[in-house]
CSV table of C-alpha atoms and ligand atoms in Angstrom, one decimal:
chain,number,residue,atom,x,y,z
A,1,MET,CA,-1.3,27.3,-36.3
A,2,ILE,CA,-0.4,27.7,-33.0
A,3,LEU,CA,-1.3,24.5,-32.2
A,4,PRO,CA,0.7,22.5,-34.7
A,5,CYS,CA,4.1,24.9,-33.6
A,6,VAL,CA,3.7,23.4,-30.6
A,7,LEU,CA,3.4,19.8,-30.9
A,8,LEU,CA,5.9,20.2,-32.9
A,9,VAL,CA,8.4,21.7,-30.5
A,10,LEU,CA,6.8,18.9,-28.1
A,11,ILE,CA,7.2,15.8,-30.5
A,12,ILE,CA,10.3,16.7,-32.1
A,13,PRO,CA,12.8,16.3,-29.4
A,14,LEU,CA,11.3,13.5,-27.9
A,15,TYR,CA,11.3,11.6,-31.1
A,16,LEU,CA,14.9,12.4,-31.3
A,17,TRP,CA,15.4,11.5,-27.6
A,18,SER,CA,13.7,8.2,-27.7
A,19,ARG,CA,15.6,7.4,-31.2
A,20,TRP,CA,18.1,8.4,-31.0
A,21,TYR,CA,19.3,9.0,-27.3
A,22,GLU,CA,17.9,6.7,-24.5
A,23,PRO,CA,18.7,4.0,-26.9
A,24,ARG,CA,22.7,4.4,-26.2
A,25,CYS,CA,22.4,5.1,-22.7
A,26,TYR,CA,23.2,0.9,-21.5
A,27,GLU,CA,23.3,0.9,-17.4
A,28,LEU,CA,24.9,-1.7,-15.5
A,29,ASN,CA,22.0,-1.6,-12.3
A,30,ARG,CA,23.0,-4.1,-9.2
A,31,HIS,CA,20.7,-6.0,-7.1
A,32,THR,CA,20.7,-8.2,-4.2
A,33,ILE,CA,18.5,-10.9,-3.9
A,34,ARG,CA,18.8,-13.3,-0.5
A,35,MET,CA,16.9,-16.7,-0.6
A,36,ASP,CA,15.7,-19.8,2.2
A,37,LYS,CA,18.5,-22.1,0.9
A,38,ALA,CA,21.9,-22.0,2.2
A,39,LEU,CA,23.9,-20.7,-1.0
A,40,GLY,CA,28.0,-20.6,1.3
A,41,ALA,CA,29.6,-17.8,-0.7
A,42,SER,CA,27.6,-15.3,-2.1
A,43,LEU,CA,27.0,-16.0,-6.3
A,44,LYS,CA,27.8,-12.4,-8.7
A,45,VAL,CA,25.8,-13.1,-11.5
A,46,LEU,CA,25.7,-11.1,-14.8
A,47,HIS,CA,22.4,-11.6,-16.7
A,48,LEU,CA,22.4,-10.2,-20.1
A,49,SER,CA,18.9,-10.0,-22.1
A,50,ASP,CA,17.1,-9.2,-26.0
A,51,ILE,CA,20.6,-7.1,-26.8
A,52,HIS,CA,19.0,-8.0,-30.5
A,53,PHE,CA,22.5,-7.9,-32.6
A,54,ALA,CA,21.6,-6.9,-36.3
A,55,GLY,CA,25.5,-5.8,-36.7
A,56,LYS,CA,28.0,-3.4,-34.9
A,57,ILE,CA,27.8,-1.1,-32.3
A,58,ARG,CA,30.0,1.1,-31.1
A,59,ALA,CA,27.8,2.0,-27.8
A,60,LEU,CA,27.2,-1.4,-27.7
A,61,ASP,CA,30.7,-2.8,-28.1
A,62,GLN,CA,32.3,0.3,-25.1
A,63,PHE,CA,30.0,-0.9,-22.9
A,64,PHE,CA,30.6,-4.7,-23.6
A,65,ASP,CA,34.1,-3.2,-22.5
A,66,ARG,CA,32.8,-1.2,-19.4
A,67,ILE,CA,30.7,-5.5,-18.4
A,68,ALA,CA,34.1,-7.5,-18.9
A,69,ALA,CA,35.9,-6.2,-16.3
A,70,GLU,CA,32.9,-6.8,-13.4
A,71,ASP,CA,34.0,-10.0,-11.5
A,72,VAL,CA,31.3,-12.3,-12.1
A,73,ASP,CA,30.8,-16.2,-11.5
A,74,LEU,CA,28.3,-16.4,-14.0
A,75,VAL,CA,27.1,-14.7,-16.5
A,76,PHE,CA,23.3,-15.5,-18.1
A,77,LEU,CA,21.4,-15.3,-21.5
A,78,THR,CA,18.3,-15.2,-21.7
A,79,GLY,CA,17.2,-15.1,-25.5
A,80,ASP,CA,16.8,-12.3,-28.1
A,81,VAL,CA,20.7,-12.2,-28.2
A,82,ILE,CA,20.7,-11.5,-32.1
A,83,ASP,CA,17.8,-10.1,-34.6
A,84,HIS,CA,19.0,-10.7,-37.3
A,85,GLU,CA,21.8,-13.3,-38.7
A,86,LYS,CA,24.5,-10.2,-39.5
A,87,GLY,CA,23.6,-9.7,-36.1
A,88,ILE,CA,26.3,-13.0,-34.9
A,89,PRO,CA,30.4,-11.6,-35.5
A,90,SER,CA,30.2,-9.0,-33.1
A,91,CYS,CA,27.6,-11.2,-30.7
A,92,VAL,CA,30.2,-13.0,-30.3
A,93,GLU,CA,33.0,-11.6,-30.8
A,94,ASN,CA,31.2,-9.3,-27.5
A,95,LEU,CA,30.5,-12.5,-25.3
A,96,LYS,CA,33.9,-13.5,-25.9
A,97,LYS,CA,34.8,-10.7,-23.6
A,98,LEU,CA,33.7,-12.4,-20.6
A,99,LYS,CA,34.8,-14.7,-18.2
A,100,PRO,CA,32.6,-15.4,-15.6
A,101,ARG,CA,34.3,-17.3,-13.0
A,102,ILE,CA,32.2,-20.8,-13.1
A,103,GLY,CA,30.0,-20.3,-16.9
A,104,LYS,CA,28.2,-18.6,-19.2
A,105,TYR,CA,24.5,-19.9,-20.1
A,106,ALA,CA,22.0,-19.4,-22.3
A,107,VAL,CA,18.5,-20.1,-24.0
A,108,PHE,CA,16.9,-19.0,-27.0
A,109,GLY,CA,14.2,-17.0,-27.6
A,110,ASN,CA,12.0,-15.7,-30.3
A,111,HIS,CA,14.0,-13.9,-32.2
A,112,ASP,CA,17.6,-15.8,-31.9
A,113,TYR,CA,15.4,-18.2,-34.3
A,114,TYR,CA,12.7,-16.3,-36.6
A,115,ASN,CA,13.9,-13.2,-38.8
A,116,TYR,CA,10.8,-11.1,-38.7
A,117,ARG,CA,9.9,-9.8,-40.8
A,118,LEU,CA,7.7,-6.2,-40.1
A,119,SER,CA,4.2,-8.1,-40.7
A,120,ASP,CA,5.2,-10.3,-38.3
A,121,CYS,CA,6.1,-8.2,-35.4
A,122,PHE,CA,2.5,-7.3,-35.3
A,123,LYS,CA,0.8,-10.5,-36.0
A,124,HIS,CA,2.9,-12.6,-33.7
A,125,HIS,CA,1.8,-10.4,-30.4
A,126,PHE,CA,-1.7,-12.6,-31.0
A,127,PRO,CA,-2.4,-16.4,-29.9
A,128,GLY,CA,-3.2,-18.7,-32.6
A,129,GLN,CA,-1.4,-16.1,-35.2
A,130,GLY,CA,1.9,-19.4,-35.9
A,131,VAL,CA,5.9,-18.2,-36.3
A,132,PRO,CA,7.0,-16.4,-39.4
A,133,GLU,CA,8.7,-18.1,-42.0
A,134,SER,CA,12.2,-16.2,-42.4
A,135,LEU,CA,14.3,-18.2,-39.3
A,136,ASN,CA,17.3,-17.3,-38.1
A,137,PRO,CA,20.5,-19.0,-39.0
A,138,ILE,CA,20.0,-20.7,-35.5
A,139,GLU,CA,22.6,-23.6,-35.9
A,140,ARG,CA,25.5,-20.5,-36.8
A,141,LEU,CA,24.7,-19.1,-33.7
A,142,ALA,CA,24.5,-22.1,-31.7
A,143,GLU,CA,28.8,-22.9,-33.2
A,144,GLY,CA,28.8,-18.6,-32.6
A,145,TYR,CA,27.6,-19.7,-28.4
A,146,ALA,CA,30.6,-22.7,-28.3
A,147,ASP,CA,33.6,-20.6,-30.4
A,148,ALA,CA,32.4,-17.9,-26.6
A,149,GLY,CA,32.7,-20.9,-24.2
A,150,VAL,CA,28.3,-20.1,-23.5
A,151,HIS,CA,26.5,-23.2,-23.0
A,152,LEU,CA,23.6,-23.6,-24.3
A,153,LEU,CA,20.7,-24.9,-22.6
A,154,LYS,CA,17.8,-26.7,-24.1
A,155,ASN,CA,14.6,-27.9,-22.0
A,156,GLU,CA,17.6,-29.2,-19.9
A,157,THR,CA,19.2,-28.6,-16.9
A,158,VAL,CA,23.0,-28.5,-16.2
A,159,GLU,CA,24.3,-28.7,-12.4
A,160,ILE,CA,27.1,-26.8,-11.3
A,161,LEU,CA,28.8,-26.0,-7.6
A,162,ASN,CA,29.9,-22.8,-6.1
A,163,GLY,CA,32.1,-23.9,-3.7
A,164,ARG,CA,30.9,-27.2,-2.0
A,165,THR,CA,27.3,-25.8,-2.8
A,166,PRO,CA,25.4,-27.9,-5.6
A,167,LEU,CA,23.6,-25.8,-8.4
A,168,LEU,CA,20.2,-26.4,-10.5
A,169,ILE,CA,20.8,-24.5,-13.6
A,170,HIS,CA,16.9,-25.5,-16.1
A,171,GLY,CA,17.0,-24.2,-19.1
A,172,LEU,CA,14.4,-23.8,-21.1
A,173,ASP,CA,14.0,-23.9,-24.1
A,174,ASP,CA,11.7,-20.5,-25.9
A,175,PRO,CA,8.5,-20.5,-24.8
A,176,THR,CA,7.1,-17.6,-27.6
A,177,THR,CA,6.7,-19.9,-29.8
A,178,GLY,CA,6.5,-22.8,-29.3
A,179,LYS,CA,9.6,-24.3,-28.6
A,180,ALA,CA,9.8,-25.0,-24.6
A,181,ASN,CA,9.2,-28.3,-22.3
A,182,LEU,CA,8.1,-27.5,-18.9
A,183,ARG,CA,8.1,-31.1,-17.3
A,184,THR,CA,11.4,-32.5,-19.8
A,185,THR,CA,13.4,-29.0,-18.7
A,186,MET,CA,12.1,-29.9,-15.1
A,187,LYS,CA,12.0,-33.8,-14.2
A,188,ASN,CA,15.6,-33.3,-12.8
A,189,PHE,CA,14.0,-30.7,-10.5
A,190,ASP,CA,15.7,-31.4,-6.8
A,191,PRO,CA,13.7,-29.9,-3.6
A,192,GLU,CA,17.3,-29.8,-1.5
A,193,LYS,CA,19.9,-27.8,-4.0
A,194,ILE,CA,18.7,-24.9,-5.3
A,195,ASN,CA,17.3,-24.4,-8.2
A,196,LEU,CA,17.8,-21.4,-10.9
A,197,LEU,CA,15.1,-20.9,-13.9
A,198,LEU,CA,16.5,-19.1,-17.4
A,199,THR,CA,13.5,-18.5,-19.4
A,200,HIS,CA,12.4,-16.3,-22.4
A,201,THR,CA,9.9,-15.0,-20.3
A,202,ILE,CA,8.1,-15.2,-16.8
A,203,ASP,CA,5.0,-16.4,-18.0
A,204,VAL,CA,6.5,-19.9,-17.5
A,205,PHE,CA,5.4,-19.1,-14.1
A,206,LEU,CA,1.3,-19.2,-15.0
A,207,ASP,CA,2.8,-23.2,-14.8
A,208,ILE,CA,5.0,-23.8,-12.0
A,209,GLY,CA,4.1,-24.6,-9.0
A,210,GLU,CA,4.9,-22.3,-5.6
A,211,GLY,CA,8.3,-23.2,-4.4
A,212,GLU,CA,10.0,-25.3,-6.9
A,213,ILE,CA,12.2,-22.9,-8.2
A,214,ASP,CA,15.0,-20.7,-6.2
A,215,VAL,CA,15.9,-17.6,-8.4
A,216,SER,CA,14.5,-16.9,-12.2
A,217,PHE,CA,15.7,-15.1,-15.2
A,218,SER,CA,13.9,-13.5,-17.5
A,219,GLY,CA,12.8,-11.0,-20.4
A,220,HIS,CA,11.1,-10.2,-23.0
A,221,SER,CA,9.2,-8.0,-21.3
A,222,HIS,CA,11.5,-4.8,-22.7
A,223,GLY,CA,10.9,-3.4,-19.3
A,224,GLY,CA,7.6,-2.2,-21.3
A,225,GLN,CA,10.8,-0.2,-24.4
A,226,VAL,CA,7.8,3.0,-23.6
A,227,ARG,CA,7.1,4.0,-20.5
A,228,MET,CA,5.1,7.0,-19.1
A,229,PRO,CA,5.3,8.3,-15.6
A,230,TYR,CA,2.7,7.3,-13.0
A,231,TYR,CA,1.5,4.9,-15.3
A,232,GLY,CA,4.6,2.2,-16.3
A,233,ALA,CA,4.8,0.6,-19.4
A,234,VAL,CA,2.3,0.7,-22.1
A,235,LEU,CA,2.9,-2.5,-23.7
A,236,THR,CA,3.8,-5.1,-21.0
A,237,HIS,CA,4.9,-8.0,-23.8
A,238,THR,CA,3.6,-10.6,-21.0
A,239,MET,CA,0.6,-12.4,-19.7
A,240,MET,CA,1.2,-11.7,-15.8
A,241,GLY,CA,0.6,-7.3,-16.3
A,242,ARG,CA,1.9,-4.6,-15.5
A,243,ALA,CA,4.3,-5.7,-13.2
A,244,TYR,CA,5.8,-7.9,-14.0
A,245,ALA,CA,7.5,-6.4,-17.3
A,246,ALA,CA,10.6,-6.0,-15.3
A,247,GLY,CA,12.1,-5.7,-12.1
A,248,ILE,CA,12.8,-8.4,-9.0
A,249,ILE,CA,9.8,-9.6,-8.4
A,250,ARG,CA,8.1,-12.1,-5.6
A,251,HIS,CA,6.2,-14.8,-7.5
A,252,GLN,CA,5.6,-18.6,-6.8
A,253,GLY,CA,8.0,-18.6,-3.5
A,254,ALA,CA,10.9,-17.6,-5.9
A,255,THR,CA,12.5,-14.2,-6.9
A,256,CYS,CA,12.1,-13.7,-10.8
A,257,VAL,CA,14.3,-11.5,-12.3
A,258,VAL,CA,13.0,-9.6,-15.5
A,259,SER,CA,15.2,-7.4,-16.8
A,260,ARG,CA,14.5,-4.6,-19.0
A,261,GLY,CA,17.1,-5.8,-22.0
A,262,MET,CA,19.2,-4.4,-23.8
A,263,GLY,CA,17.8,-4.1,-26.7
A,264,SER,CA,14.9,-4.0,-29.2
A,265,SER,CA,13.4,-4.9,-32.7
A,266,ARG,CA,15.4,-3.1,-35.6
A,267,TYR,CA,11.7,-2.0,-36.4
A,268,THR,CA,10.6,-0.7,-33.3
A,269,PRO,CA,14.2,0.8,-32.0
A,270,VAL,CA,12.1,3.1,-29.2
A,271,ARG,CA,13.4,3.8,-25.7
A,272,PHE,CA,11.9,5.7,-23.8
A,273,LEU,CA,11.8,6.6,-19.3
A,274,CYS,CA,13.4,2.4,-19.9
A,275,ARG,CA,17.1,3.0,-20.3
A,276,PRO,CA,18.6,-0.2,-21.8
A,277,GLU,CA,19.9,-2.5,-18.9
A,278,ALA,CA,22.5,-5.2,-18.0
A,279,LEU,CA,22.3,-6.6,-14.2
A,280,LEU,CA,23.8,-7.6,-12.7
A,281,ILE,CA,22.4,-9.7,-9.2
A,282,GLU,CA,24.4,-10.7,-6.3
A,283,ILE,CA,22.7,-13.9,-4.9
A,284,HIS,CA,23.3,-14.4,-0.9
A,285,GLY,CA,22.3,-18.1,1.1
A,286,SER,CA,20.3,-18.1,4.2
B,1,LIG,FE1,13.1,-9.0,-26.9
């Protein structure tokens, strides 16, 4: 009788914390990274990923008000911005609040394309299981992005200027559902310029050569969502190992920014020792 009582005393607070408290503890985390190439003035990037909009959440709206007050040059969105079509109005409304100096750029993730059912959530983690049958209205999301001034990149590159310094932003379509075409995306790669990569998952670095990318931005892992002390993420959602589930990581000559994300699938709305985050990355040149 004592053991069940002890378990209840432990489990109930843990459940309440991870289901109802920590998923709303939005953090804005700041990092500074330095490249070997010349950049001119430093560049401030607001990186948002895996928001999983499925409706209206007041705490999330308030967090957008907070990050919209930051003075930034670029906003990068690296997929899973929606979880369900019901989230599109709230998504567009919040993205309109962001006013970066240069622009807003996005790539899609798997949850932007597909309206996952509960059974899909188990299946799609295993290779060869195909993709879910139920689609999200991706064209409506793309129209919403255009309305909010967000430039969508689907296996394409855009060149921008930071003062007089040209930067290439390579935007890869979702790699996790086979929509990415790395060869098409990287055809405009120029080693003389700064090459930034937006990709839903960092796993594409398994096919990227040494020194091709200067800074990459990705999500998908959610930092594992549940992390254990002295161990880290329990499930990583990356083939590259636990160390690549979140953070600022050096790999193949690139600085890889991997976000813990700001939301989760509506079927797994828990976080433990893995608070939702937006990243404010200040990039300095040589
Ligand atoms: Fe996600």
